[in-house]
PDB file of C-alpha atoms in Angstrom:
ATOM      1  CA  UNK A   4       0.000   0.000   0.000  1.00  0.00           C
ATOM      2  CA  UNK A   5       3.132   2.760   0.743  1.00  0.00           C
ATOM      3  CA  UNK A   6       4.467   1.949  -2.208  1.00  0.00           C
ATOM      4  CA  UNK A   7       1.372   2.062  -4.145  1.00  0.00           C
ATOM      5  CA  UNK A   8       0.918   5.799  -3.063  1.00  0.00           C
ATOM      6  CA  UNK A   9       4.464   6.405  -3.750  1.00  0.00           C
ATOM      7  CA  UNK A  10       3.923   5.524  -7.333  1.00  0.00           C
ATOM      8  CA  UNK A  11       0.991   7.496  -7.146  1.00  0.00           C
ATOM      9  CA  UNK A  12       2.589  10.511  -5.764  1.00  0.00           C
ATOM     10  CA  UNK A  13       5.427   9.796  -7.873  1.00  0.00           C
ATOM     11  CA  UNK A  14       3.044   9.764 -11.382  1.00  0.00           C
ATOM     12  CA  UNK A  15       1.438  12.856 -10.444  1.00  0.00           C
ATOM     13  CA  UNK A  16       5.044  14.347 -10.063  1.00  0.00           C
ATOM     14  CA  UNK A  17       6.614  13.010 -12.906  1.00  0.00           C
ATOM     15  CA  UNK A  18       3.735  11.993 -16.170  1.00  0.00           C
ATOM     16  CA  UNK A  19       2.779  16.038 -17.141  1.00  0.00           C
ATOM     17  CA  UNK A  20       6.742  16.743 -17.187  1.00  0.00           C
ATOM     18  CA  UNK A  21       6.878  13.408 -19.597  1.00  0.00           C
ATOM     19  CA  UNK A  22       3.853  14.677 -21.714  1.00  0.00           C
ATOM     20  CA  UNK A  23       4.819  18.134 -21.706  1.00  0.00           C
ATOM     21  CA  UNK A  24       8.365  16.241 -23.203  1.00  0.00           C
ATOM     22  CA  UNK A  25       6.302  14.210 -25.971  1.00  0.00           C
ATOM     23  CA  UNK A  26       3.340  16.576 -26.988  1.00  0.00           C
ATOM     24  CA  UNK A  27       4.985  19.751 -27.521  1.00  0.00           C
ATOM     25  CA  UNK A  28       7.885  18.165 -30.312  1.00  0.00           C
ATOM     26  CA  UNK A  29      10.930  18.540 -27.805  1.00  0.00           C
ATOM     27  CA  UNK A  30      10.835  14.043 -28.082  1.00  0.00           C
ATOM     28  CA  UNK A  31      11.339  15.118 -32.276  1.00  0.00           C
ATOM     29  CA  UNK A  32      14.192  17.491 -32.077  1.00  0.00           C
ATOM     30  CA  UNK A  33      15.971  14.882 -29.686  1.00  0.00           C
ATOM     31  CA  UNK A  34      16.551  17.838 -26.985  1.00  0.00           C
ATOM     32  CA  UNK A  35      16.632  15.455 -24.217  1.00  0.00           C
ATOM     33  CA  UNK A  36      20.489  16.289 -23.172  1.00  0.00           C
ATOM     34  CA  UNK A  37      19.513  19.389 -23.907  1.00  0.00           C
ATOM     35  CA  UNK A  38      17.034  19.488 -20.754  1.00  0.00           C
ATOM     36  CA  UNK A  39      19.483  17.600 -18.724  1.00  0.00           C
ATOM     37  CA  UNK A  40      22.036  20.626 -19.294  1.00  0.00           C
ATOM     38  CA  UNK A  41      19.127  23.108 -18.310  1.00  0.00           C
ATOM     39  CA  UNK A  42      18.755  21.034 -15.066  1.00  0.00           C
ATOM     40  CA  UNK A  43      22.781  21.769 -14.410  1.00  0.00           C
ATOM     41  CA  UNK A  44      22.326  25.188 -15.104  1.00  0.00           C
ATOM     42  CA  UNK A  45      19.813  25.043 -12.869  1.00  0.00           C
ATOM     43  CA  UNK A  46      21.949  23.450  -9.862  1.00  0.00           C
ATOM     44  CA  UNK A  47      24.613  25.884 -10.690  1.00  0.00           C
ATOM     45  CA  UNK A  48      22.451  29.098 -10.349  1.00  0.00           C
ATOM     46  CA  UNK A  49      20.588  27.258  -7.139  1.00  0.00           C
ATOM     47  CA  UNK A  50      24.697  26.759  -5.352  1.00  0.00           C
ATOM     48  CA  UNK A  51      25.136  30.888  -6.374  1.00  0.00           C
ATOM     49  CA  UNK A  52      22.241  31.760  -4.208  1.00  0.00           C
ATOM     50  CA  UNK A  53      22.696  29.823  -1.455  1.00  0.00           C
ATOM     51  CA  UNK A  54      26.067  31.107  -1.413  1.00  0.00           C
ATOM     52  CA  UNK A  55      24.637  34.687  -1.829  1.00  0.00           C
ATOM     53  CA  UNK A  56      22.347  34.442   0.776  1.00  0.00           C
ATOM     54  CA  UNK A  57      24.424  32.735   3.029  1.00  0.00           C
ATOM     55  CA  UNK A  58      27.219  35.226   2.904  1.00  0.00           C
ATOM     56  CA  UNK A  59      24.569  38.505   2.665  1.00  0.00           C
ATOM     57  CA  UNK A  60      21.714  37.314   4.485  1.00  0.00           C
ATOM     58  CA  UNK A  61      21.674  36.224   7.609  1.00  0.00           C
ATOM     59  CA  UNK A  62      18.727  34.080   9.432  1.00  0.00           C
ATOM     60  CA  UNK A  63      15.656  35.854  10.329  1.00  0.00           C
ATOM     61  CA  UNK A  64      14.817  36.568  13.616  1.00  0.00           C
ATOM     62  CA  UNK A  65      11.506  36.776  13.669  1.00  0.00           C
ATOM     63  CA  UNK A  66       9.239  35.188  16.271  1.00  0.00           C
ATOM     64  CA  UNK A  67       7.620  32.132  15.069  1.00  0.00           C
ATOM     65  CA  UNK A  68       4.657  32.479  13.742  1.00  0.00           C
ATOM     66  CA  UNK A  69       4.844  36.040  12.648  1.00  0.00           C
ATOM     67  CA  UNK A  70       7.306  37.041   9.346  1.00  0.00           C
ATOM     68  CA  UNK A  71       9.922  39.541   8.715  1.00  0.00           C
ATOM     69  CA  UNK A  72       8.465  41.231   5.567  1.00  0.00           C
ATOM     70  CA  UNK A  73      11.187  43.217   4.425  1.00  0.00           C
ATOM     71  CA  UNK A  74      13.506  40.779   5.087  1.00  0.00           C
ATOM     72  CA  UNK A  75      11.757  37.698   3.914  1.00  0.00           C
ATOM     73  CA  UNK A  76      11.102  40.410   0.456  1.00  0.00           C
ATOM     74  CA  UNK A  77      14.654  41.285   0.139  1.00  0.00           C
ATOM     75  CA  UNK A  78      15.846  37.257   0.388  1.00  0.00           C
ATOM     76  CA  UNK A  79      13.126  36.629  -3.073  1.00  0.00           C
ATOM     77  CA  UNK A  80      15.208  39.426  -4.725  1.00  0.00           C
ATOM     78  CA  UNK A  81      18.074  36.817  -5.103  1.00  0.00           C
ATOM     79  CA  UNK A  82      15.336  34.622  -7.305  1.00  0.00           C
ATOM     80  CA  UNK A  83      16.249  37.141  -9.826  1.00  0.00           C
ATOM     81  CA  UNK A  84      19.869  35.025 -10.478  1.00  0.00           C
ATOM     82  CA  UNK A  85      16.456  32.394 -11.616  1.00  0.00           C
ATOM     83  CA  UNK A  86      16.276  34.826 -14.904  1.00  0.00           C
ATOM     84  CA  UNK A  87      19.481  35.167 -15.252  1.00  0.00           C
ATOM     85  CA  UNK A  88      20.577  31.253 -15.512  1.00  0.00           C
ATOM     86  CA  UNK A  89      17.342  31.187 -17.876  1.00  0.00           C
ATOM     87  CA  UNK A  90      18.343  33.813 -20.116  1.00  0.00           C
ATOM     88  CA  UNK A  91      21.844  32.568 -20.230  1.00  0.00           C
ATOM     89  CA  UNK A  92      20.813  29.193 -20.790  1.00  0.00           C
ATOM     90  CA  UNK A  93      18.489  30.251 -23.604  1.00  0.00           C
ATOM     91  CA  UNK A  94      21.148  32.481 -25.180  1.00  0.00           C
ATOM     92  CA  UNK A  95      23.575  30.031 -25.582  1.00  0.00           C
ATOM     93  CA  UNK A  96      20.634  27.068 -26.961  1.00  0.00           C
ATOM     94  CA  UNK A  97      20.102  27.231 -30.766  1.00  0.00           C
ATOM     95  CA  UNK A  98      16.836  26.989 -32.202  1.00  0.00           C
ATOM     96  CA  UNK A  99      13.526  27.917 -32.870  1.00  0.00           C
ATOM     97  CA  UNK A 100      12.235  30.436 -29.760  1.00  0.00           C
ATOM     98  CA  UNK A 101       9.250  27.979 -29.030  1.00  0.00           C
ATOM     99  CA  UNK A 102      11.962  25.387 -28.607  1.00  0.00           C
ATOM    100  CA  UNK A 103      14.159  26.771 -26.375  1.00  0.00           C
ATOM    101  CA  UNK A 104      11.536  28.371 -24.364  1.00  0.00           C
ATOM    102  CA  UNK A 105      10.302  25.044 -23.700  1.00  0.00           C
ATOM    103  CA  UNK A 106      13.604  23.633 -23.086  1.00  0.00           C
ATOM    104  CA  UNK A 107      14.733  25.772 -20.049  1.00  0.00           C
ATOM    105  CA  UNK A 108      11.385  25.806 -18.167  1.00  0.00           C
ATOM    106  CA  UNK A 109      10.959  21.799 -18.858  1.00  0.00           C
ATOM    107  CA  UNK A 110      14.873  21.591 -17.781  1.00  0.00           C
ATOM    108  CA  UNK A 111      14.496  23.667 -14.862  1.00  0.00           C
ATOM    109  CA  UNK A 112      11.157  22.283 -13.575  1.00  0.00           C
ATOM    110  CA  UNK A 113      12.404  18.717 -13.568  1.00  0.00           C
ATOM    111  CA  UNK A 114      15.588  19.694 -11.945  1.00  0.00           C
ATOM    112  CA  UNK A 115      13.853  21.389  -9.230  1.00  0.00           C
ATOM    113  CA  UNK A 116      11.389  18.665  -8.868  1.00  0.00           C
ATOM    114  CA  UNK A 117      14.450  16.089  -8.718  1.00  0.00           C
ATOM    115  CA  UNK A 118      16.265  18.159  -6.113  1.00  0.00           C
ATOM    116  CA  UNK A 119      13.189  19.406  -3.727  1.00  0.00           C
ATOM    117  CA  UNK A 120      10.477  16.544  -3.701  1.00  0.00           C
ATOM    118  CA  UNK A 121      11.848  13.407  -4.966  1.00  0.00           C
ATOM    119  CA  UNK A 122      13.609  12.847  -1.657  1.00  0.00           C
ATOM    120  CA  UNK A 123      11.132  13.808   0.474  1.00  0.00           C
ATOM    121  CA  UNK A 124       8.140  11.627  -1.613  1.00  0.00           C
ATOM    122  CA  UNK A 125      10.668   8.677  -1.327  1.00  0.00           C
ATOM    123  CA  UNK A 126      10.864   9.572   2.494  1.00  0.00           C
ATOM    124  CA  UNK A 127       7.447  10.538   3.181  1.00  0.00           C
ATOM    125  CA  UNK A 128       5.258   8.859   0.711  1.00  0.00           C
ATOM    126  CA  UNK A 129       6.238   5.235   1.823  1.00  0.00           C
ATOM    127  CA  UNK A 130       5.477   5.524   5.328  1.00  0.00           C
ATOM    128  CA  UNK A 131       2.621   3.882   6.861  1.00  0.00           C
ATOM    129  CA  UNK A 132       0.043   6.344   7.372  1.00  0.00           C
ATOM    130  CA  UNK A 133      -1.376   7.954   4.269  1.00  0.00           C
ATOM    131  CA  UNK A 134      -1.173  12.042   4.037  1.00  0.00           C
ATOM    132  CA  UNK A 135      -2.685  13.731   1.832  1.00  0.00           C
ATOM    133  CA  UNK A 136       0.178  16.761   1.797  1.00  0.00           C
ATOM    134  CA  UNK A 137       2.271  14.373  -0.316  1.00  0.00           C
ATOM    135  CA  UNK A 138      -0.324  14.817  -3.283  1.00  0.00           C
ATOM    136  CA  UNK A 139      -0.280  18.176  -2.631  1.00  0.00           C
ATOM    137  CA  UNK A 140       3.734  18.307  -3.330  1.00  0.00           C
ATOM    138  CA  UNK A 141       3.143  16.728  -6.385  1.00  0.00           C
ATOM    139  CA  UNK A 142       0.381  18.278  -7.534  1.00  0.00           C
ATOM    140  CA  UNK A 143       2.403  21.729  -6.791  1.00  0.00           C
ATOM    141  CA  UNK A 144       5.077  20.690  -8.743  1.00  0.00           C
ATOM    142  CA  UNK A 145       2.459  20.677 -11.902  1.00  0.00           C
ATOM    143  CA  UNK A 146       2.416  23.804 -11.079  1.00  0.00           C
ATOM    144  CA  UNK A 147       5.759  25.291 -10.953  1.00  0.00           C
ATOM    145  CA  UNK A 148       6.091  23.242 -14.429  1.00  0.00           C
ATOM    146  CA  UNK A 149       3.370  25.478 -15.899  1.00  0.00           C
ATOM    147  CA  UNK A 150       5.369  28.656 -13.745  1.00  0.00           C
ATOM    148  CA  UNK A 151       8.894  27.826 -15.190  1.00  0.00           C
ATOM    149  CA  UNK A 152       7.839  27.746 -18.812  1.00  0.00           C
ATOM    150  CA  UNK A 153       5.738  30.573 -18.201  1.00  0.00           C
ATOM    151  CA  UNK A 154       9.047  32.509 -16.521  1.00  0.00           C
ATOM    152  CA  UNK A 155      10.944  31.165 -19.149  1.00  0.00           C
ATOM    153  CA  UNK A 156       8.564  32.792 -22.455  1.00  0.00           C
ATOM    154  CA  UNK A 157       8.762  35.868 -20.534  1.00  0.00           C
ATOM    155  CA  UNK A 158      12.497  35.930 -20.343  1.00  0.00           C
ATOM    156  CA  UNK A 159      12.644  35.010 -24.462  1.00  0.00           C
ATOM    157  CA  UNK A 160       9.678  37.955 -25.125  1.00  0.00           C
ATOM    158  CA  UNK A 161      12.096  40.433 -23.027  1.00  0.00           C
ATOM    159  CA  UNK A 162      15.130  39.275 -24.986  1.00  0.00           C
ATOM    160  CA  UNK A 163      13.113  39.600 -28.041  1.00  0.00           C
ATOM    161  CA  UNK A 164      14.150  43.422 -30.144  1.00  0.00           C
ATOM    162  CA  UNK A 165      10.768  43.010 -32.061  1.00  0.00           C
ATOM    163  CA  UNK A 166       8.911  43.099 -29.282  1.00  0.00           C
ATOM    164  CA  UNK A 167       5.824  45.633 -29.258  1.00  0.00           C
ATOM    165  CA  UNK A 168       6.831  48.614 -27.020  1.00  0.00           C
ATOM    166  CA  UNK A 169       3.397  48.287 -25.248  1.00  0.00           C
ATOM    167  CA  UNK A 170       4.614  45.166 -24.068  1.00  0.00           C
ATOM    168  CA  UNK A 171       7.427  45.840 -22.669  1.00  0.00           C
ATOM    169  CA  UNK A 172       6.123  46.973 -18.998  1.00  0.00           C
ATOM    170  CA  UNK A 173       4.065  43.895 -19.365  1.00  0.00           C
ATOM    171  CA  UNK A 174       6.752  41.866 -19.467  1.00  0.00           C
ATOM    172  CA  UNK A 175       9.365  43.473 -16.899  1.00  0.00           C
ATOM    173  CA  UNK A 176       5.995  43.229 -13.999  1.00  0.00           C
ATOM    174  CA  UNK A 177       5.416  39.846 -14.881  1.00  0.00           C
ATOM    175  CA  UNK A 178       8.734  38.963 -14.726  1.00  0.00           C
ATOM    176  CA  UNK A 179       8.373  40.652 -10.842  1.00  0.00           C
ATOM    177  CA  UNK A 180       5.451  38.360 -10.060  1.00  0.00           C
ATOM    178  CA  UNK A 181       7.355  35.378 -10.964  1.00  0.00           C
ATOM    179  CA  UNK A 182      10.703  36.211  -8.964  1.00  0.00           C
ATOM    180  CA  UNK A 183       8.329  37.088  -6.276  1.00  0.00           C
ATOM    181  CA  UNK A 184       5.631  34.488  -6.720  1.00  0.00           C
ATOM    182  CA  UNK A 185       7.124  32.958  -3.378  1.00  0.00           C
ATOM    183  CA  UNK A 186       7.085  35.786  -1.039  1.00  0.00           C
ATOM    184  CA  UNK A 187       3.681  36.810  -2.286  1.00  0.00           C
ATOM    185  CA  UNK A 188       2.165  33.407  -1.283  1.00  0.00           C
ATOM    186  CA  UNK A 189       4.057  33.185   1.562  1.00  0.00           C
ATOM    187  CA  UNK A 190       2.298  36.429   2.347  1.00  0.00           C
ATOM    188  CA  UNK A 191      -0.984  35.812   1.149  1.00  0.00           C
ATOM    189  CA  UNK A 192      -0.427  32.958   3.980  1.00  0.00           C
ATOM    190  CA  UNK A 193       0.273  35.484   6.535  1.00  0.00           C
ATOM    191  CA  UNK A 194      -2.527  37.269   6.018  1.00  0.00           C
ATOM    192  CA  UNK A 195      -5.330  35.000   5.635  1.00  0.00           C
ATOM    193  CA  UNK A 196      -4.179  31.933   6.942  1.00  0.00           C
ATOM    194  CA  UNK A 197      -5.442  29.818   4.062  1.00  0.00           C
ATOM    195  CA  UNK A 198      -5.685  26.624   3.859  1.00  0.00           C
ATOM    196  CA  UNK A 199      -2.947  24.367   1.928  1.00  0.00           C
ATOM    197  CA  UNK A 200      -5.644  23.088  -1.016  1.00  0.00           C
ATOM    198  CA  UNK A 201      -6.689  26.958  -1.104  1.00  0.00           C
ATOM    199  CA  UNK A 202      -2.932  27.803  -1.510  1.00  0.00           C
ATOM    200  CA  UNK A 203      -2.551  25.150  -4.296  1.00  0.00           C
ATOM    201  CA  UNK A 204      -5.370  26.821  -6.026  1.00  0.00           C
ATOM    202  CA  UNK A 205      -4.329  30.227  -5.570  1.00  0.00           C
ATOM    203  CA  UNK A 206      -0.790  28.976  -7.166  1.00  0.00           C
ATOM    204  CA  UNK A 207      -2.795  27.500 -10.069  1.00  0.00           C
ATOM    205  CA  UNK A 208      -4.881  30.603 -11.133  1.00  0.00           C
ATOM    206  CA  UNK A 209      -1.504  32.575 -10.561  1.00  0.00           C
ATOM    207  CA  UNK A 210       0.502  30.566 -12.901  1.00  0.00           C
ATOM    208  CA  UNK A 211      -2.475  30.086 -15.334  1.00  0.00           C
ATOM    209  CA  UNK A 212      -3.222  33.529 -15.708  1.00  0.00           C
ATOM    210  CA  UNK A 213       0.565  34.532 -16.059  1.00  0.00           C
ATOM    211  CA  UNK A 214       0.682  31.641 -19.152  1.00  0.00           C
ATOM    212  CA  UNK A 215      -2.392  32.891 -20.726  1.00  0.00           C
ATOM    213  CA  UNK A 216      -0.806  36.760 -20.881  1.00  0.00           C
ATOM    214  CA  UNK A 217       2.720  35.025 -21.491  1.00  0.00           C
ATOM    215  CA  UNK A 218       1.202  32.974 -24.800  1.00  0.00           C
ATOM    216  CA  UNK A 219      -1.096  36.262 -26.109  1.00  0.00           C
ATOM    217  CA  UNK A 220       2.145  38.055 -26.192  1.00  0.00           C
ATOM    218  CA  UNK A 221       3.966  35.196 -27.810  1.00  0.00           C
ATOM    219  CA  UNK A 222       1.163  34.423 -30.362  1.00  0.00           C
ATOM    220  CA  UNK A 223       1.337  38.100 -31.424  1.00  0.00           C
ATOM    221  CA  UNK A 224       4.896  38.125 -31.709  1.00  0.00           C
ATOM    222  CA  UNK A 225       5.219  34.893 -33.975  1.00  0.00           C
ATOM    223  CA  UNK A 226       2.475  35.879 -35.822  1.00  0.00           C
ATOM    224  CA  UNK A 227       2.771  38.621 -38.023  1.00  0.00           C
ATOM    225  CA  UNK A 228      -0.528  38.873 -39.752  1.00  0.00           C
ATOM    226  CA  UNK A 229      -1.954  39.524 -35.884  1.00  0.00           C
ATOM    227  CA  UNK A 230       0.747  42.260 -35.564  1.00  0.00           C
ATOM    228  CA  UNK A 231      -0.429  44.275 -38.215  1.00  0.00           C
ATOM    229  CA  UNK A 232      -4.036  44.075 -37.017  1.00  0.00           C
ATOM    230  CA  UNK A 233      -3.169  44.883 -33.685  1.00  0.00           C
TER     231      UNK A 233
END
């Protein structure tokens, strides 16, 4: 029975990042090292911000149960290194934009998934009493899939020189709400002291709505007949 909700956990976890992999033509253009060296970009630009925030940022001190706004704010400004390792991943990757778009975020959401959850499903999944929080760590990883190729779009549309100059503030402020995405949960949290189903659901309207502006932008962009009606 543990091992049965493992796999369940773990299929949850794993199948959209294989689908996203088959459905969207990555499997085609063989890009499968290609993810793998997103993933250790990834680990790279994770080991620079520990390293940042261990050296510049100390622990907080605030009292548990309450949390140290500014500080916890100033800490998700190192999330920005995120874009960077994106952008330099991306600028380096040949190809067609949808392709390496879809490369880094599916690269970076596996490797995050790999390094943050498969552990602790392994650990926590297989124990005897069934908890329903180790669905809810898989199902938020479907989630930060959907957030990392949204991030990742954004960062292509802001590298982009044909970009529409009406999207351009578009772009920079969602490219704030994804650094931040974190701290304004975590504060959202705080505030309201929502439930962890309610939180998963917040997360998904956040992300979806971020991927629906993300694609409009995109669509115009690749599409030139659109443009000109625009």
């Amino acid at each position: 029975m543990t091992l049965f909700h493992f796999g369940n956990c773990l299929a949850i976890a794993y199948v959209p990042h294989i689908i996203v992999y088959k459905c969207t033509g990555l499997s085609e253009y063989r890009t499968f090292w290609r993810c793998g060296q997103a993933g250790a970009v990834y680990l790279v630009t994770q080991l620079a911000k520990m390293l940042v925030l261990a050296t510049f940022f100390p622990d907080s001190k605030a009292a548990p149960g309450s949390m140290d706004v500014v500080g916890d704010f100033i800490k998700t400004t190192v999330d920005v290194a995120d874009l960077a390792g994106i952008y330099y991943f991306m600028h380096r990757l040949a190809g067609k934009g949808e392709i390496r778009f879809l490369i880094a975020g599916l690269g970076w959401a596996t490797a995050e998934l790999a390094m943050t959850r498969l552990l602790a499903l392994w650990v926590g999944a297989r124990g005897l009493e069934f908890d329903w929080k180790y669905i809810q760590m898989s199902l938020d990883s479907n989630v930060s899939l959907g957030q990392h190729i949204t991030t990742a779009t954004l960062v292509w549309l802001w590298s982009r020189h044909d970009l529409q100059p009406r999207y351009g503030p578009v772009v920079v402020a969602l490219l704030a709400m994804s650094v931040y995405r974190l701290f304004i949960f975590d504060l959202i949290v705080y505030a309201t002291g929502l439930g962890a189903w309610t939180v998963l659901l917040v997360k998904g309207f956040y992300t979806v709505a971020m991927g629906v502006v993300a694609m409009q932008m995109y669509v115009s962009l690749a599409s030139p007949s659109m443009n000109h009606k625009l």
